[in-house]
Each structure stands twice: as C-alpha cells, then as structure tokens.
Amino acid sequence: MLLPAVARRKYKHLIEMQKDFVMEAAKSPFNSFNLDAPDSSKGIITTGLGYNYLREVFGDQPIPYPVIKICQYPVPINEIHAMYDKCDSLYFFEEGMPILEEMIKGAGFKGQKPIHGRLDGTLSRDGELNPNKVAVALGMPDTIGQDIPEVVTGRPPALCVGCPHADSYLALNEAVKEYGRGHVFSDIGCYTLGFMPPYNAINSCVDMGASITMAKGAADSGLFPAIAVIGDSTFAHSGLTGLMDCLYDKSNVVIVILDNSTTGMTGGQDYTAFGKLEQICLGLGVEKEHIRTFVPFKKNFDEMVQIFKEEIASEGVSVVIPIRECVQTLKRKHKLEAK
Ligand SMILES: Cc1ncc(C[n+]2csc(CCOP(=O)(O)OP(=O)(O)O)c2C)c(N)n1
Ligand code: SF4
C-alpha cells in the first residue's frame, strides 16, 4: 500500500535491505568474478553484450586479465574494490550508456588508478560496441579493414514486399502532399519503417501510444491536418486513452489504425483488440460516419485517397482503419494449412 505514511516506512526498509541485495549479487550465479587471472595490469568489468564481445576477442583462449561480469544488481561493490586494489587499471565494457562506469567513478575510485571506458575516450561515448572496439581498447590489433563476410553486410530494415502498410502510406502521402511535410505522427511497429524512402510518410516516432497524443497536441495548437498513424496492437496497448482525450477535447485529428491483424514487428503475436477495433472506437464515442475502413491494395488507391481526404476535411475526431493481414502471418498460415 503506497499511501504516504506506508511508503515512507517502506522506503526506509528498502534502503536497509540494500546491503543484503549487494551480498546476494556477490553470490549470484548470474554474476561471475575471476580475479585470479595472471595479468593484473588490466581489470575488466563488463555487463550484458560487452562480455560476449570480450569473450569473442580471446576466442578459445582464456582471458589473461581479471574479469567481473555483472548480470545481477546492485553492483557487487566489494568485488570491484578487490579488483581495483589488485589491478593497475580498470576497463569497462558496457553496451549503450556507461552506467556502471559513471557509478564507479562516483564511488571514490577517481583520480588514483586509470579507469578506462566510454567516459575517458578509450571507447566512443556513443555507438554500439563490437569485438574489434573491445580489442583496440585493450591495446590489441585493429581488425578494421579485414574483409567482412557477405553474410554480415548491412541490410537496413524495410517493409516486406506486399506489406499492407506500404499501400496505406502511398495513399496517405497522396492525400497530405498538398500540406507539405510535418503532419503525420507515427508510433512504433513495422509501419515505423514508412519513415524510410521511398515512402517518407511519417515524421515522428517516440514511444508506444505517442502518435495519438502528439497529433492531439499539434492539432490543439493549430496544426492542420494532424494525423496519427498507429498499429492495431499498439492501439490496443496504449492508443485508447489518447483517443479518449481527443474525443473529450473534440480535437481535430485523423487517427489511422493500421489493422494487419497481428503484432508484426515482434514476430506476429495475437493482440487483445483483434476484430474489435471498430466497436472499440464506437464505444469510446467516435461518430459512426467518421470510422472509415478500406482494404489497402493498389487497386483501391483512389478510394483510399478519397477517404483520407474526406476525413482530413471533416472537423473533429476521425478514425481510418485500413484492414489487410500482414503478408508474413498470412504466409505462415498458408504453410500450416498445406501440411
Ligand atoms: C513499451 C513498449 N513495449 C513493447 C515494445 C515492443 N514493440 C515494438 S513494436 C510493437 C508492436 C507492433 O505491433 P503493431 O502496432 O500492431 O504494428 P505492426 O508491427 O504489426 O505493424 C511492440 C510491442 C515497445 N517498443 N515499447
Ligand atoms: S512483417 Fe507484416 S506488417 Fe511487418 S513489414 Fe512485413 S508484411 Fe508488413
């Protein structure tokens, strides 16, 4: 019960428990501490993928330096102190942000032995790690310039051939082209790939549900048209409350709910609003005549553009629902049926 009086007591208790959590982390099978390696000129502290890259650098050979791999928190600080005392310098290999490195630098180690990582420039402050960056940081040869096998060459993500979102975007682009850029607020899902050429169809993606609330904010501040694009599963997860706000304030928005009957981006899971999007919108209070559906195929291009244009022109909340199944889930179903 996090009422203030209880919460204050609980927080005190939580602080008292920290020392037990630290002891648990020190014993955890998910953390590993190898402080007995022969070369103590470098002590290495890794988290997450950083450890995999380090392992890859040394292949089948044992890592010659003491290594602490942290997977369970809070940070087992006593073991890090032991490594600091034993080694001439510390190296941090963390993917993403230098959380641990900052924490340790702030924990009284600074200014004595060198601590290397993203904060002192040994590794770049941003960008992903890879085995080569880890090797170079440890003073080993730079392998950049060696041939990269064809199988790992860059393939930026793209909408699948035949994806229903592609046809919806072609029509939406046509309907908004007279207004210029900056009118379409998107969400996160396969349809976020509509940012890429040749579609260039969306202008923002922040987090699950933000498409509708950003379009609402923009519409309420005078942007016209203000269009939200959100996937069916994302709408079920966190779009409904935004839609309710739009209805409450009678915001002038067009909300496009892309119904591909699945959660495409994460591999094709079911979702809670399946088959019920229109009823949900009606139930929340969207006017029946402003809930429009179509089947996104190229042959329906003119009809789709017309629907978008009509709903852009109409005052208040409109919902447009393109309905066609993701070609990947469809393919999987056909395969199963053929068995
Ligand atoms: C808060 C949060 N939870 C989960 C995810 C992972 N995630 C990425 S896209 C997505 C849903 C995509 O499904 P949908 O909106 O139906 O679009 P589709 O990919 O089918 O086009 C999820 C759950 C996330 N990005 N953020
Ligand atoms: S997985 Fe489905 S929704 Fe995602 S891009 Fe491919 S066809 Fe489109």
PDB file of C-alpha atoms and ligand atoms in Angstrom, residues 158-165 190 193 260 262 264-265 326-329, ligand 2:
ATOM      1  CA  ALA A 158      12.374  -2.367 -44.806  1.00  0.00           C
ATOM      2  CA  LEU A 159       8.677  -3.108 -45.184  1.00  0.00           C
ATOM      3  CA  CYS A 160       8.166  -6.560 -46.729  1.00  0.00           C
ATOM      4  CA  VAL A 161       7.193  -6.753 -50.358  1.00  0.00           C
ATOM      5  CA  GLY A 162       3.385  -6.773 -50.397  1.00  0.00           C
ATOM      6  CA  CYS A 163       3.062  -5.256 -46.895  1.00  0.00           C
ATOM      7  CA  PRO A 164      -0.368  -3.665 -46.428  1.00  0.00           C
ATOM      8  CA  HIS A 165       1.201  -0.657 -44.667  1.00  0.00           C
ATOM      9  CA  CYS A 190       6.530  -2.292 -38.702  1.00  0.00           C
ATOM     10  CA  LEU A 193       9.609   1.792 -41.497  1.00  0.00           C
ATOM     11  CA  ASN A 260      -2.826  -6.011 -40.171  1.00  0.00           C
ATOM     12  CA  THR A 262      -1.191  -9.065 -35.853  1.00  0.00           C
ATOM     13  CA  GLY A 264       4.023  -7.743 -36.968  1.00  0.00           C
ATOM     14  CA  MET A 265       7.220  -6.172 -35.705  1.00  0.00           C
ATOM     15  CA  CYS A 326       0.345  -8.931 -42.698  1.00  0.00           C
ATOM     16  CA  VAL A 327       1.765 -10.985 -45.583  1.00  0.00           C
ATOM     17  CA  GLN A 328       4.146 -12.820 -43.253  1.00  0.00           C
ATOM     18  CA  THR A 329       1.470 -14.164 -40.909  1.00  0.00           C
TER      19      THR A 329
HETATM   20  S1  SF4 B   2       6.008  -8.366 -41.104  1.00  0.00           S
HETATM   21 FE1  SF4 B   2       3.960  -7.920 -41.903  1.00  0.00          FE
HETATM   22  S2  SF4 B   2       3.454  -5.879 -41.160  1.00  0.00           S
HETATM   23 FE2  SF4 B   2       5.642  -6.155 -40.904  1.00  0.00          FE
HETATM   24  S3  SF4 B   2       6.579  -5.312 -42.761  1.00  0.00           S
HETATM   25 FE3  SF4 B   2       6.271  -7.485 -43.134  1.00  0.00          FE
HETATM   26  S4  SF4 B   2       4.256  -7.640 -44.083  1.00  0.00           S
HETATM   27 FE4  SF4 B   2       4.400  -5.625 -43.150  1.00  0.00          FE
END
